[in-house]
Coordinates of C-alpha atoms and ligand atoms in Angstrom, one line a residue:
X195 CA -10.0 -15.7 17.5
X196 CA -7.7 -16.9 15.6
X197 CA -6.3 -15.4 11.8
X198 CA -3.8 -16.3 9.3
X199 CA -2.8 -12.8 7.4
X200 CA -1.2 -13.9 3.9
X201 CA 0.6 -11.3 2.6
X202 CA 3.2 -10.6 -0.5
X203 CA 5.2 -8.0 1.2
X204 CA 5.6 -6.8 4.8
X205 CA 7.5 -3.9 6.0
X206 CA 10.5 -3.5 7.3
X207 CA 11.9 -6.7 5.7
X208 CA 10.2 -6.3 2.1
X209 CA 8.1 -3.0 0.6
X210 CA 7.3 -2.0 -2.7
X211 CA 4.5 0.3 -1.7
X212 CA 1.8 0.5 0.6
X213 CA 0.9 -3.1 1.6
X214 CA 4.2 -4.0 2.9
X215 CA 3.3 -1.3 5.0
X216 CA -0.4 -2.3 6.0
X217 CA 1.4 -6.2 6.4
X218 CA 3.8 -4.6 8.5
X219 CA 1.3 -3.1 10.9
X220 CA -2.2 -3.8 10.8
X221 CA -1.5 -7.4 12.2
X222 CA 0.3 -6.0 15.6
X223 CA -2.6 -4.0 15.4
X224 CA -5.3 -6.7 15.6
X225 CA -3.2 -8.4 18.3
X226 CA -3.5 -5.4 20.3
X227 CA -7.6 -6.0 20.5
X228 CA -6.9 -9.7 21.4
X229 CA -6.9 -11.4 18.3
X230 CA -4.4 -14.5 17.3
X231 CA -2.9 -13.1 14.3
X232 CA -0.3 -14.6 12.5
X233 CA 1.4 -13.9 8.9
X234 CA 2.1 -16.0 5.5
X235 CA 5.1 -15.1 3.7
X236 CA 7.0 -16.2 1.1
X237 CA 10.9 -16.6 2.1
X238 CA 12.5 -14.2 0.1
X239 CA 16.1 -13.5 1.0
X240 CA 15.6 -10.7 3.4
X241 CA 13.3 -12.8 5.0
X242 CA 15.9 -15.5 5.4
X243 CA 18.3 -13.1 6.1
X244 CA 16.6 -10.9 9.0
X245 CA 15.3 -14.8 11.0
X246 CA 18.7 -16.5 9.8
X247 CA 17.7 -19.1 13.1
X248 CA 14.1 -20.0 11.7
X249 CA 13.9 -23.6 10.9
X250 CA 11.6 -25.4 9.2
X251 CA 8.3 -26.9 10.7
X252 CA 6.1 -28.3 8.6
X253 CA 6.4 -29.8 4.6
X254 CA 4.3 -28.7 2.2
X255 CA 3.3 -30.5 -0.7
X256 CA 4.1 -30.5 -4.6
X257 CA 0.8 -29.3 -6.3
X258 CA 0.1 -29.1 -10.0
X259 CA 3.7 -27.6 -11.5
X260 CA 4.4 -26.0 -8.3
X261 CA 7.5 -27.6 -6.3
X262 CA 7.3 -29.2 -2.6
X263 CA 8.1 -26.4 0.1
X264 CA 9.0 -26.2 4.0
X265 CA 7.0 -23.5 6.5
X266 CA 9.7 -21.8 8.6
X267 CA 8.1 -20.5 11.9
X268 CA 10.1 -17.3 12.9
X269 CA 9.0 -14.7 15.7
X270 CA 9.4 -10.8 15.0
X271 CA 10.7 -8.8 18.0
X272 CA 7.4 -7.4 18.6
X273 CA 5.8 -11.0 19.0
X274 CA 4.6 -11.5 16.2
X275 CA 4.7 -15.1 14.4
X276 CA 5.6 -15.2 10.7
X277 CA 4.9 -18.4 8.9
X278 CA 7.7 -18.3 6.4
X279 CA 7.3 -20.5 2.9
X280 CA 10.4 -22.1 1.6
X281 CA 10.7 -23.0 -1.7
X282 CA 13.8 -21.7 -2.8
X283 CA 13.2 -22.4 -6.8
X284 CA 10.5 -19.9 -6.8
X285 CA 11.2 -17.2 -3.7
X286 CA 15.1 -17.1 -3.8
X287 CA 15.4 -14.1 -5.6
X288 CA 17.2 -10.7 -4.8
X289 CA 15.4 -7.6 -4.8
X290 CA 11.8 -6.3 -5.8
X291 CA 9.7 -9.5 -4.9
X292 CA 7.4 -9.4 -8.4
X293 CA 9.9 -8.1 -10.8
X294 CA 13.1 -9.1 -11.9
X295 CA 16.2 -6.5 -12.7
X296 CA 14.6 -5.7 -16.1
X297 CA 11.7 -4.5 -14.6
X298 CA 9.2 -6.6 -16.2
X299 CA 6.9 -9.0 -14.3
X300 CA 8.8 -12.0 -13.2
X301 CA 8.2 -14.7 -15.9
X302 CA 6.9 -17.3 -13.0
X303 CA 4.3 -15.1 -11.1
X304 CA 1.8 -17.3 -12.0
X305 CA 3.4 -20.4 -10.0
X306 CA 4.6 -18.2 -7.3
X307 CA 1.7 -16.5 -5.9
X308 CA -0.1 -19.2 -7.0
X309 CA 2.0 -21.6 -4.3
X310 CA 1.7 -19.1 -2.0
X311 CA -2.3 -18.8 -1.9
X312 CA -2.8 -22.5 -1.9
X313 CA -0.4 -22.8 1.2
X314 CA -2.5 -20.2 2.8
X315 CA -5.3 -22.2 1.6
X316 CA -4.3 -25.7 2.9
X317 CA -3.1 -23.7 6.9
X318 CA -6.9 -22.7 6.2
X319 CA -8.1 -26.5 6.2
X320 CA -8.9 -28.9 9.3
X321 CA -5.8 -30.5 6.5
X322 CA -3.2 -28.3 7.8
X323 CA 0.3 -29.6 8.6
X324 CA 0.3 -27.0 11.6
X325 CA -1.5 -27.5 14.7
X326 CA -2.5 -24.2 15.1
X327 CA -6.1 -23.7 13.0
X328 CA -7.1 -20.1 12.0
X329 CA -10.7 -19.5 11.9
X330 CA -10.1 -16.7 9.0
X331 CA -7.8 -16.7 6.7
X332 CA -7.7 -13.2 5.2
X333 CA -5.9 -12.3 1.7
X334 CA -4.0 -9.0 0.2
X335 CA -4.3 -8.2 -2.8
X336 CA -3.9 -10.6 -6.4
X337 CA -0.8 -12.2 -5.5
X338 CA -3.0 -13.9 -2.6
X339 CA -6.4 -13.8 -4.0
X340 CA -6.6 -17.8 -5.6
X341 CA -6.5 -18.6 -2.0
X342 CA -10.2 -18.6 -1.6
X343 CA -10.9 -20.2 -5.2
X344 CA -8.0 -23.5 -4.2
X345 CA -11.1 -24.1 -1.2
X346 CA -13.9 -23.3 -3.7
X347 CA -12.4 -26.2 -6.1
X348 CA -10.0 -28.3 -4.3
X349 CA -9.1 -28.4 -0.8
X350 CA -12.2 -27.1 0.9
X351 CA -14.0 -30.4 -1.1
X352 CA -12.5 -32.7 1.3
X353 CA -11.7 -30.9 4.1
X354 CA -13.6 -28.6 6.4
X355 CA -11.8 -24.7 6.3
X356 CA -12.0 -21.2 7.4
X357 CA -14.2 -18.6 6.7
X358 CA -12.0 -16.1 4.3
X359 CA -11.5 -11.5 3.9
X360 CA -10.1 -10.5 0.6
X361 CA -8.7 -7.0 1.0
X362 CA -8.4 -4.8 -2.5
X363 CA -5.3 -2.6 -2.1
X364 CA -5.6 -1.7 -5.5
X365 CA -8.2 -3.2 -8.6
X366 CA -5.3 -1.9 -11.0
X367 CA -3.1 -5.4 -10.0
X368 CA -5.2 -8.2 -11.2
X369 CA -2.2 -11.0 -11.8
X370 CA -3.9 -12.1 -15.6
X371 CA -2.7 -15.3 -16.5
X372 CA -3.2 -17.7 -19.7
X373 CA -5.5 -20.3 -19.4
X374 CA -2.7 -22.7 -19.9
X375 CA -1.7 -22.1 -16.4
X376 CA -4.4 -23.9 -14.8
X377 CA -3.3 -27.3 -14.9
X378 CA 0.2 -25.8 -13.6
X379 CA -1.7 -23.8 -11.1
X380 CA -3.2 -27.7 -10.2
X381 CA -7.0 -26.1 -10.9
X382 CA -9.5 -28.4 -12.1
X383 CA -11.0 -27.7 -15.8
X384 CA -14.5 -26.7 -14.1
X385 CA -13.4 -23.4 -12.6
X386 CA -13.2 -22.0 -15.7
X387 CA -16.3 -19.9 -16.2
X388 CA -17.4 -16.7 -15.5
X389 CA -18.3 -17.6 -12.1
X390 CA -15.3 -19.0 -11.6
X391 CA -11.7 -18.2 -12.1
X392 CA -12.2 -17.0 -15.5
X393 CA -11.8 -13.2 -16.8
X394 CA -12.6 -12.2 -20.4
X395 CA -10.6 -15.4 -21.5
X396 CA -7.8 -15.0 -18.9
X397 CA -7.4 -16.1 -15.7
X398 CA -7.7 -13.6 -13.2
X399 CA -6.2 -14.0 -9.7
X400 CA -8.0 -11.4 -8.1
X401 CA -11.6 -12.1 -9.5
X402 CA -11.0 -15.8 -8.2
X403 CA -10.6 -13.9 -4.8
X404 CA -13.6 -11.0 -5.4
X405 CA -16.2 -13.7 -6.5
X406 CA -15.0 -16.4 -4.0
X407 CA -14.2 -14.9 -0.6
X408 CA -16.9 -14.7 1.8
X409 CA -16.1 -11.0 3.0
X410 CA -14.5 -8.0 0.9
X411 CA -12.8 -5.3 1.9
X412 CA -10.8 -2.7 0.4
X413 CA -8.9 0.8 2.0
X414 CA -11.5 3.8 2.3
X415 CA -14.8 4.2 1.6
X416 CA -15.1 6.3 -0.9
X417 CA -12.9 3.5 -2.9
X418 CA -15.8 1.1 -2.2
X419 CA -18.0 3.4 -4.1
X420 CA -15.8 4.0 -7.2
X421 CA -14.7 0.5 -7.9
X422 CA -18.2 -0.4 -8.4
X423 CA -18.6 2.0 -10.8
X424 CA -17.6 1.1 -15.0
X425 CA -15.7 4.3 -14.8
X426 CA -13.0 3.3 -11.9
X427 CA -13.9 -0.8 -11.8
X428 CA -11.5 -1.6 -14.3
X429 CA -13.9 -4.0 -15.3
X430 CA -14.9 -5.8 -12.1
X431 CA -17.6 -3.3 -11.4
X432 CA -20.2 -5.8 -12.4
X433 CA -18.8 -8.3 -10.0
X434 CA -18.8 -5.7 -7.5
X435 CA -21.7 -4.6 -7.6
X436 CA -23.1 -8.0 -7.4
X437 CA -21.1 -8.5 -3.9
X438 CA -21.5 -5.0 -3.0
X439 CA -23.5 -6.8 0.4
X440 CA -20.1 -8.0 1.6
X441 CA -17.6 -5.1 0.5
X442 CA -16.9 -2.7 3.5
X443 CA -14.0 0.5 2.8
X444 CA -12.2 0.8 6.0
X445 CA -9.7 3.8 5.7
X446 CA -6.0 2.6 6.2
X447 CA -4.4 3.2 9.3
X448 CA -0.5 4.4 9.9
X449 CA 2.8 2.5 11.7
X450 CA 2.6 5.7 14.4
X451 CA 5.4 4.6 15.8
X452 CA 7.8 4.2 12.9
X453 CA 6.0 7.3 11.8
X454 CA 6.1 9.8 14.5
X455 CA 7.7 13.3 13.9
X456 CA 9.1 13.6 17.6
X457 CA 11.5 10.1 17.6
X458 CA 11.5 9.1 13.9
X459 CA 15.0 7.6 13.7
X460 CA 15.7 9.0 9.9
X461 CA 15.4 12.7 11.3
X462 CA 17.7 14.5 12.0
X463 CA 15.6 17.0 14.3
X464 CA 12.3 15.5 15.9
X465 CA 9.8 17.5 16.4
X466 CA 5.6 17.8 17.7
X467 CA 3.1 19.8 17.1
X468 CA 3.9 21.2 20.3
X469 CA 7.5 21.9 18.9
X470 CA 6.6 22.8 15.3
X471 CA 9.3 25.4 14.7
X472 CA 11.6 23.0 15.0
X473 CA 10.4 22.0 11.6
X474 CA 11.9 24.7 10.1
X475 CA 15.4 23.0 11.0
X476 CA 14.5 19.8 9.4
X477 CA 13.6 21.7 6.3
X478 CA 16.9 23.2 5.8
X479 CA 19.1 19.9 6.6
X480 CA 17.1 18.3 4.0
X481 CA 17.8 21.4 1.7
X482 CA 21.3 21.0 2.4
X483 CA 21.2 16.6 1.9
X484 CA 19.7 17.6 -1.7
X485 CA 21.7 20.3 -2.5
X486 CA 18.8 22.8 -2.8
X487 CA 19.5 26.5 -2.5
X488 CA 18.9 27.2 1.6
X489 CA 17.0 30.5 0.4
X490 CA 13.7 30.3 -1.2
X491 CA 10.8 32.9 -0.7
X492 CA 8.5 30.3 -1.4
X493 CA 7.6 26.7 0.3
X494 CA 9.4 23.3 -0.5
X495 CA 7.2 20.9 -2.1
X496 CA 7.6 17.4 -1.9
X497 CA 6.7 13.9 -3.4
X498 CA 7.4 10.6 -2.2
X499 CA 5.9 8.0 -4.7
X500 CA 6.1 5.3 -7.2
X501 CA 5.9 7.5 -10.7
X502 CA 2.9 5.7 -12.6
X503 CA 0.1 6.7 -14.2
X504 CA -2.1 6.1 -11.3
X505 CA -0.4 8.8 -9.2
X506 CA -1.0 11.1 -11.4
X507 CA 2.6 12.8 -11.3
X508 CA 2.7 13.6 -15.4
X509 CA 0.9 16.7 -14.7
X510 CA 3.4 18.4 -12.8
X511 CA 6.2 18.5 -15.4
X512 CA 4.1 20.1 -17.8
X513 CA 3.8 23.0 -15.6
X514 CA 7.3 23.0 -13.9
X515 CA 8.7 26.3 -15.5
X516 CA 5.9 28.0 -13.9
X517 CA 6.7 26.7 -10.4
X518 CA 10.1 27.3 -10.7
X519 CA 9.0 31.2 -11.5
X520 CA 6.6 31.1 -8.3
X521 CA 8.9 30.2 -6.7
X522 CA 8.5 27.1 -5.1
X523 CA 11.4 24.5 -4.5
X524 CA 10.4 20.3 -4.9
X525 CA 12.3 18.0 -4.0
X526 CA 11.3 14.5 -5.6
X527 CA 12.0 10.5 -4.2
X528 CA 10.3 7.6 -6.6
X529 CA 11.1 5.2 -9.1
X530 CA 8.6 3.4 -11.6
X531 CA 7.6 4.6 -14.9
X532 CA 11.1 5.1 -17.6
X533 CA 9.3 8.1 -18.9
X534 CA 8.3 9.5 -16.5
X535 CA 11.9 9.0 -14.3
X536 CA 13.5 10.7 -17.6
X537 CA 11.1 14.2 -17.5
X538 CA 11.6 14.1 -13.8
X539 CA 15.4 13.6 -14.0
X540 CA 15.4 16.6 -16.9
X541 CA 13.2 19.0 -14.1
X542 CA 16.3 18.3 -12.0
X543 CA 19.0 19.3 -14.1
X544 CA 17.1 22.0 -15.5
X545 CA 16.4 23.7 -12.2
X546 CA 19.5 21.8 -9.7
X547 CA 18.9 24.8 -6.7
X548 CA 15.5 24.4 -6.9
X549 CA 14.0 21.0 -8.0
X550 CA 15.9 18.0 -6.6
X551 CA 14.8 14.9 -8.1
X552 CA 16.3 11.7 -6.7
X553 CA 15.1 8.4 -8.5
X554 CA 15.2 5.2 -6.2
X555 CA 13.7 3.7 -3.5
X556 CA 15.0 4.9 0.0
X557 CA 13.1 4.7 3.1
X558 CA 15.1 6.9 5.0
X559 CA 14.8 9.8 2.9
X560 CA 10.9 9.3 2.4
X561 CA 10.9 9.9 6.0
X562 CA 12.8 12.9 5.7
X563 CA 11.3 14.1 3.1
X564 CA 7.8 14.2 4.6
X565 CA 9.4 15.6 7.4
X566 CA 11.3 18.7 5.6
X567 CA 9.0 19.9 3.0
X568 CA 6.2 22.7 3.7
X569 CA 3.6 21.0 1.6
X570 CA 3.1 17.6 0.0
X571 CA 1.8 16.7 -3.5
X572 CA -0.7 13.7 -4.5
X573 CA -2.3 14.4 -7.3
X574 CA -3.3 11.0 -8.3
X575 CA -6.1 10.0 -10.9
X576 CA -7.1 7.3 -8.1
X577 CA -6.1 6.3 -4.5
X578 CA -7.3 3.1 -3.0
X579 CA -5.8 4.8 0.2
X580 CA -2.9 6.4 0.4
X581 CA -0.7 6.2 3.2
X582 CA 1.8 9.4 2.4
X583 CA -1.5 12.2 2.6
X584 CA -1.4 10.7 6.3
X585 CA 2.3 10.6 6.9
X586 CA 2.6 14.2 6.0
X587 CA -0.9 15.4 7.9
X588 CA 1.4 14.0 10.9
X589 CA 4.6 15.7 10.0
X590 CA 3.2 18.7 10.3
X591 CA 3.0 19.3 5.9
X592 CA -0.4 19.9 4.5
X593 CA -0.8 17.6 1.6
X594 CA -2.2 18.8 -1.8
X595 CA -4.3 16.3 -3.2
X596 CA -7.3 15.0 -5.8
X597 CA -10.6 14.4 -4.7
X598 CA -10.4 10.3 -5.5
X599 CA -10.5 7.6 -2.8
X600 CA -8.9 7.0 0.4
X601 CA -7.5 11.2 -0.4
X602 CA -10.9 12.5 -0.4
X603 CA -11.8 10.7 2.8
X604 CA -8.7 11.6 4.6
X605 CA -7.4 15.6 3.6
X606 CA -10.4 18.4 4.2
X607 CA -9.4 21.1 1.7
X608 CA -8.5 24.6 3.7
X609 CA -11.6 26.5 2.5
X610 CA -13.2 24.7 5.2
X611 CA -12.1 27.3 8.0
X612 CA -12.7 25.0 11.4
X613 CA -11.5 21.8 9.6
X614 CA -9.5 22.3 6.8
X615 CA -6.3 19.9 6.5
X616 CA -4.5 19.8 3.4
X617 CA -5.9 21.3 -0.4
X618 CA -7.8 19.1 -3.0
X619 CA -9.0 19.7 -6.3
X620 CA -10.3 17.5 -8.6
X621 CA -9.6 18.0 -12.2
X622 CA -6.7 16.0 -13.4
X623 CA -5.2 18.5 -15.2
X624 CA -1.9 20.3 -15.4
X625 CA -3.9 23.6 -14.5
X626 CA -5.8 22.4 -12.0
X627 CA -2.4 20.9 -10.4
X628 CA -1.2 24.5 -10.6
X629 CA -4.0 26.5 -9.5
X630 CA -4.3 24.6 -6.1
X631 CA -0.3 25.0 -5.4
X632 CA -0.5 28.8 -5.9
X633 CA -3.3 28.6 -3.4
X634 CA -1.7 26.4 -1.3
X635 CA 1.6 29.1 -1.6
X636 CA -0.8 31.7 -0.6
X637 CA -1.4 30.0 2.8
X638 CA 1.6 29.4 4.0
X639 CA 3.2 33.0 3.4
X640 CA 0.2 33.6 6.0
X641 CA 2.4 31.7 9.1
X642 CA -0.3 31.4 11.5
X643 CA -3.3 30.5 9.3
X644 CA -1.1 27.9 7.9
X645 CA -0.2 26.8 11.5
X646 CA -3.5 25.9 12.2
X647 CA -3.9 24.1 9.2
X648 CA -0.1 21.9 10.2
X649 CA -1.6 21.5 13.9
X650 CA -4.9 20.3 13.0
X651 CA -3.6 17.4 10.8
X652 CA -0.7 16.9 13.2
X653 CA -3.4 16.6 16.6
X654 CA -5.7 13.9 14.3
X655 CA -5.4 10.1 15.1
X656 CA -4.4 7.8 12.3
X657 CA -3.2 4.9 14.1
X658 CA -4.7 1.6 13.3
X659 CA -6.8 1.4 16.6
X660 CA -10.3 2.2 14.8
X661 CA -9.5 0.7 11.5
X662 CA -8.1 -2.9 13.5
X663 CA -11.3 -2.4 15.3
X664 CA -14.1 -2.3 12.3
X665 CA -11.4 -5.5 10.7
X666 CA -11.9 -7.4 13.7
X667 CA -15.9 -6.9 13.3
X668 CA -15.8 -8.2 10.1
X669 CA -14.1 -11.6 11.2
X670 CA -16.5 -11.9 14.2
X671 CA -19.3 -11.5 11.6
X672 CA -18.1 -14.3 9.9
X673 CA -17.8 -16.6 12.6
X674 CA -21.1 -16.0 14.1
Ligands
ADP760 P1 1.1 2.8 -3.1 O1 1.0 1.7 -2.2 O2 0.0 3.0 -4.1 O3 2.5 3.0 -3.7 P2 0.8 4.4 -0.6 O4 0.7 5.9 -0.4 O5 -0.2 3.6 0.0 O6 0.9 4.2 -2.2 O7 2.2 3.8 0.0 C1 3.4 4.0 -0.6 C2 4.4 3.6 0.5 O8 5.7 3.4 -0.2 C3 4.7 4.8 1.5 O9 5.2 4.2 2.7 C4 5.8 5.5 0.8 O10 6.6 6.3 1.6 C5 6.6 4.4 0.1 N1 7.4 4.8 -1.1 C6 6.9 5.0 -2.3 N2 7.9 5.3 -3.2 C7 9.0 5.3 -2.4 C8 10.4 5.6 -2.7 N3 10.8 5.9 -3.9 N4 11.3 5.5 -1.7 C9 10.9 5.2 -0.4 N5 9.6 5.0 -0.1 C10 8.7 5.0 -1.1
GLC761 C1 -2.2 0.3 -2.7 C2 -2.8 1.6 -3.1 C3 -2.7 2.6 -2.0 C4 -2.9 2.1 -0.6 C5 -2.1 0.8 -0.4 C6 -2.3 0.2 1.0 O1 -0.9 0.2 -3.1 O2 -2.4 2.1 -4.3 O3 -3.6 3.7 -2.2 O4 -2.7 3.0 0.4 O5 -2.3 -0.1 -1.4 O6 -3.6 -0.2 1.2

């Protein structure tokens, strides 16, 4: 079977959050159970830089406003082909891949991502440049959701195609355009309804995708419920609800390879769950790399995390002096959010030996991070998935979560004696935040009740094996 994966991001080369990572593993993943995967990127400068040698193969047409482009083919060192969009006008830009160094939206989204789903459109068609045909064409996200709609309207009219998955990674990211961008976009006039392309008088990338593809999917079950509810459906429940026969919530797997606490390159001191006291070494170099006091009587917390609303990390500062009187140490890695990076950055002058608050995006530390701390906070007002509750249940750190999404499916709270993982709770509140890390402290000053706990998430498999498995069921679906 064959399967063209089009993708805005893809880990290593370009990450802003969790779908570079899902880009960057799930399609080695579905290789692995025999299927022909290959990605669609857009050539950003990392890109060119990490497959300097790539050349191009194929040209690919001017459409509407968007410039002509050239498909470099590039291979990673895993295998794996990358189809690699040129256009230099549009994807030559340094840095995050949607926003530009003031940290708004990039002014030319629109024409973008919109050039970038109606190539993955046209490799769809029997019209393709390439020789190689995929079967399914399956999208991420907004920034490839008008893939599905440019068949619906345009290419699919002449041209036979593929059968086509949108994946949610998170409703939240819609890509809302003005209804001026159509004729740019090269959309005819008759997709604009509320069938169509159309969203409360914008145009809405990702409904094109929800009401056009013919298979949905998003990252956990419980996900799949709430989104097609008014409460968490941002206001595509409706539409949702109406496709809720083709929407499936397969839980997110993990990279267990550039995840694994016993050769991660990024630590300093590997360890298993075999080895777990070697833990305790990694906790105090990472003390010692933030400059946190190496003496605490109570556990290090960490969080490793974009700082929006959605992760629900305003709710700790409110209750910081009484963590710091616990005591617990924290030690903080994300960017996002100016006001939020401002309280954060206060906590960490306020309290230097015990809260270390670093504000940035670094991969390395993220690993040692999840790596070092005792326990791992996610207290986030909703979680398509969530990759970092499963990184820590591997590192051996019991994560303390809310009861939303892919965190309720993945982290059993400890009251549950034979299977408890982590701690949830599930009021978003300061208090509730609070409550759950005192219980959480009260664990871990008992050693080998908390071991269980660490061993128990550590043993679990989180590898993309079942996930890849129930993906590749939904494309056979499809075909047959
Ligand atoms: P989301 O995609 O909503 O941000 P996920 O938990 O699915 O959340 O994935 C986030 C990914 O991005 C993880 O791999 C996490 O380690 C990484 N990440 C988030 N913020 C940072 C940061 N400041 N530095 C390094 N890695 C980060
Ligand atoms: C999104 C979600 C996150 C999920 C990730 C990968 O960014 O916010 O919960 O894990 O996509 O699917």
């Amino acid at each position: 079977m064959k399967v063209l994966f089009a993708a805005s991001e893809m880990a290593p080369w370009v990450k802003t959050g969790g779908l570079g990572d899902v880009a960057g593993a799930l399609p080695l993943a579905l290789r692995a159970q025999g299927v022909d995967v290959r990605v669609l990127l857009p050539l950003y400068p990392a890109l060119r830089a990490a497959f300097a040698s790539s050349e191009a193969v194929v040209r690919i047409p001017a459409v509407g406003h968007m410039p002509a482009g050239s498909l470099h083919l590039a291979t990673t060192a895993d295998g794996l082909p990358l189809y690699l969009l040129e256009c230099n006008a549009l994807f030559d830009r340094p840095g995050n891949p949607y926003l530009g160094p003031d940290g708004r939206d990039l002014p030319d989204n629109a024409l973008r991502f919109g050039m970038l789903a109606h190539a993955a459109a046209l490799l769809a068609t029997d019209a393709s440049p390439l020789s190689w045909h995929p079967e399914v064409l399956h999208c991420h996200d907004w920034q490839t959701a008008l893939a599905p709609a440019y068949l619906r309207y345009r290419l699919g009219l002449v041209s036979g195609h593929a059968r086509t998955v949108l994946t949610v990674h998170n409703l939240a990211f819609q890509g809302l355009f003005g209804r001026d961008m159509l004729e740019p976009l090269g959309l005819p006039a008759d997709c604009w309804h509320l069938h169509g392309v159309e969203y409360h008088g914008y145009l809405s990338f990702l409904k094109a995708g929800l009401q056009h593809a013919d298979a949905l999917t998003t990252v956990s079950p419980t996900y799949a419920r709430e989104i097609q509810t008014a409460a968490e459906g941002m206001g595509l429940d409706g539409l949702l609800r109406y496709r809720a026969a083709d929407l499936t919530g397969i839980i997110n797997g993990i990279d267990t390879v550039q995840w694994d606490p016993a050769t991660d390159v990024h630590l300093p001191v590997h360890f298993d769950h075999k080895r777990l006291k070697h833990k305790k070494a990694a906790t105090q170099a990472l003390r010692r790399e933030l400059g946190l006091a190496t003496e605490c009587s109570g556990p290090l917390l960490g969080v490793v995390s974009r700082l929006t609303q959605q992760k629900g990390l305003d709710l700790l500062p409110p209750i910081a002096d009484r963590l710091a009187a616990l005591p617990v140490q924290l030690a903080v890695l994300g960017s996002g959010d100016q006001a939020l990076e401002a309280a954060y950055a206060e906590l960490g002058r306020q309290y230097p030996a015990q809260f270390s608050v670093q504000i940035g995006f670094d991969e390395g530390l993220a690993h040692r991070i999840e790596a070092g701390v005792d326990l791992f906070l996610m207290p986030s007002r909703f979680e398509p998935c969530g990759l970092n509750q499963l990184y820590s249940l591997r590192y051996g750190t019991p994560p303390i979560v809310r009861a939303t999404g892919g965190l309720a499916d993945t982290v059993i709270d400890a009251a549950d004696a034979a299977r408890g993982t982590g701690f949830v709770f599930t009021n978003a509140s300061p208090e509730a935040l609070l409550a759950t890390i005192e219980r959480a402290c009260g664990l871990w000053r008992n050693s080998p009740q908390f071991h269980v706990l660490q061993q128990r998430g550590m043993r679990a498999d989180y590898s993309w094996r079942q996930p890849a498995q129930a993906i590749a069921a939904i494309y056979q679906r499809l075909l047959h």
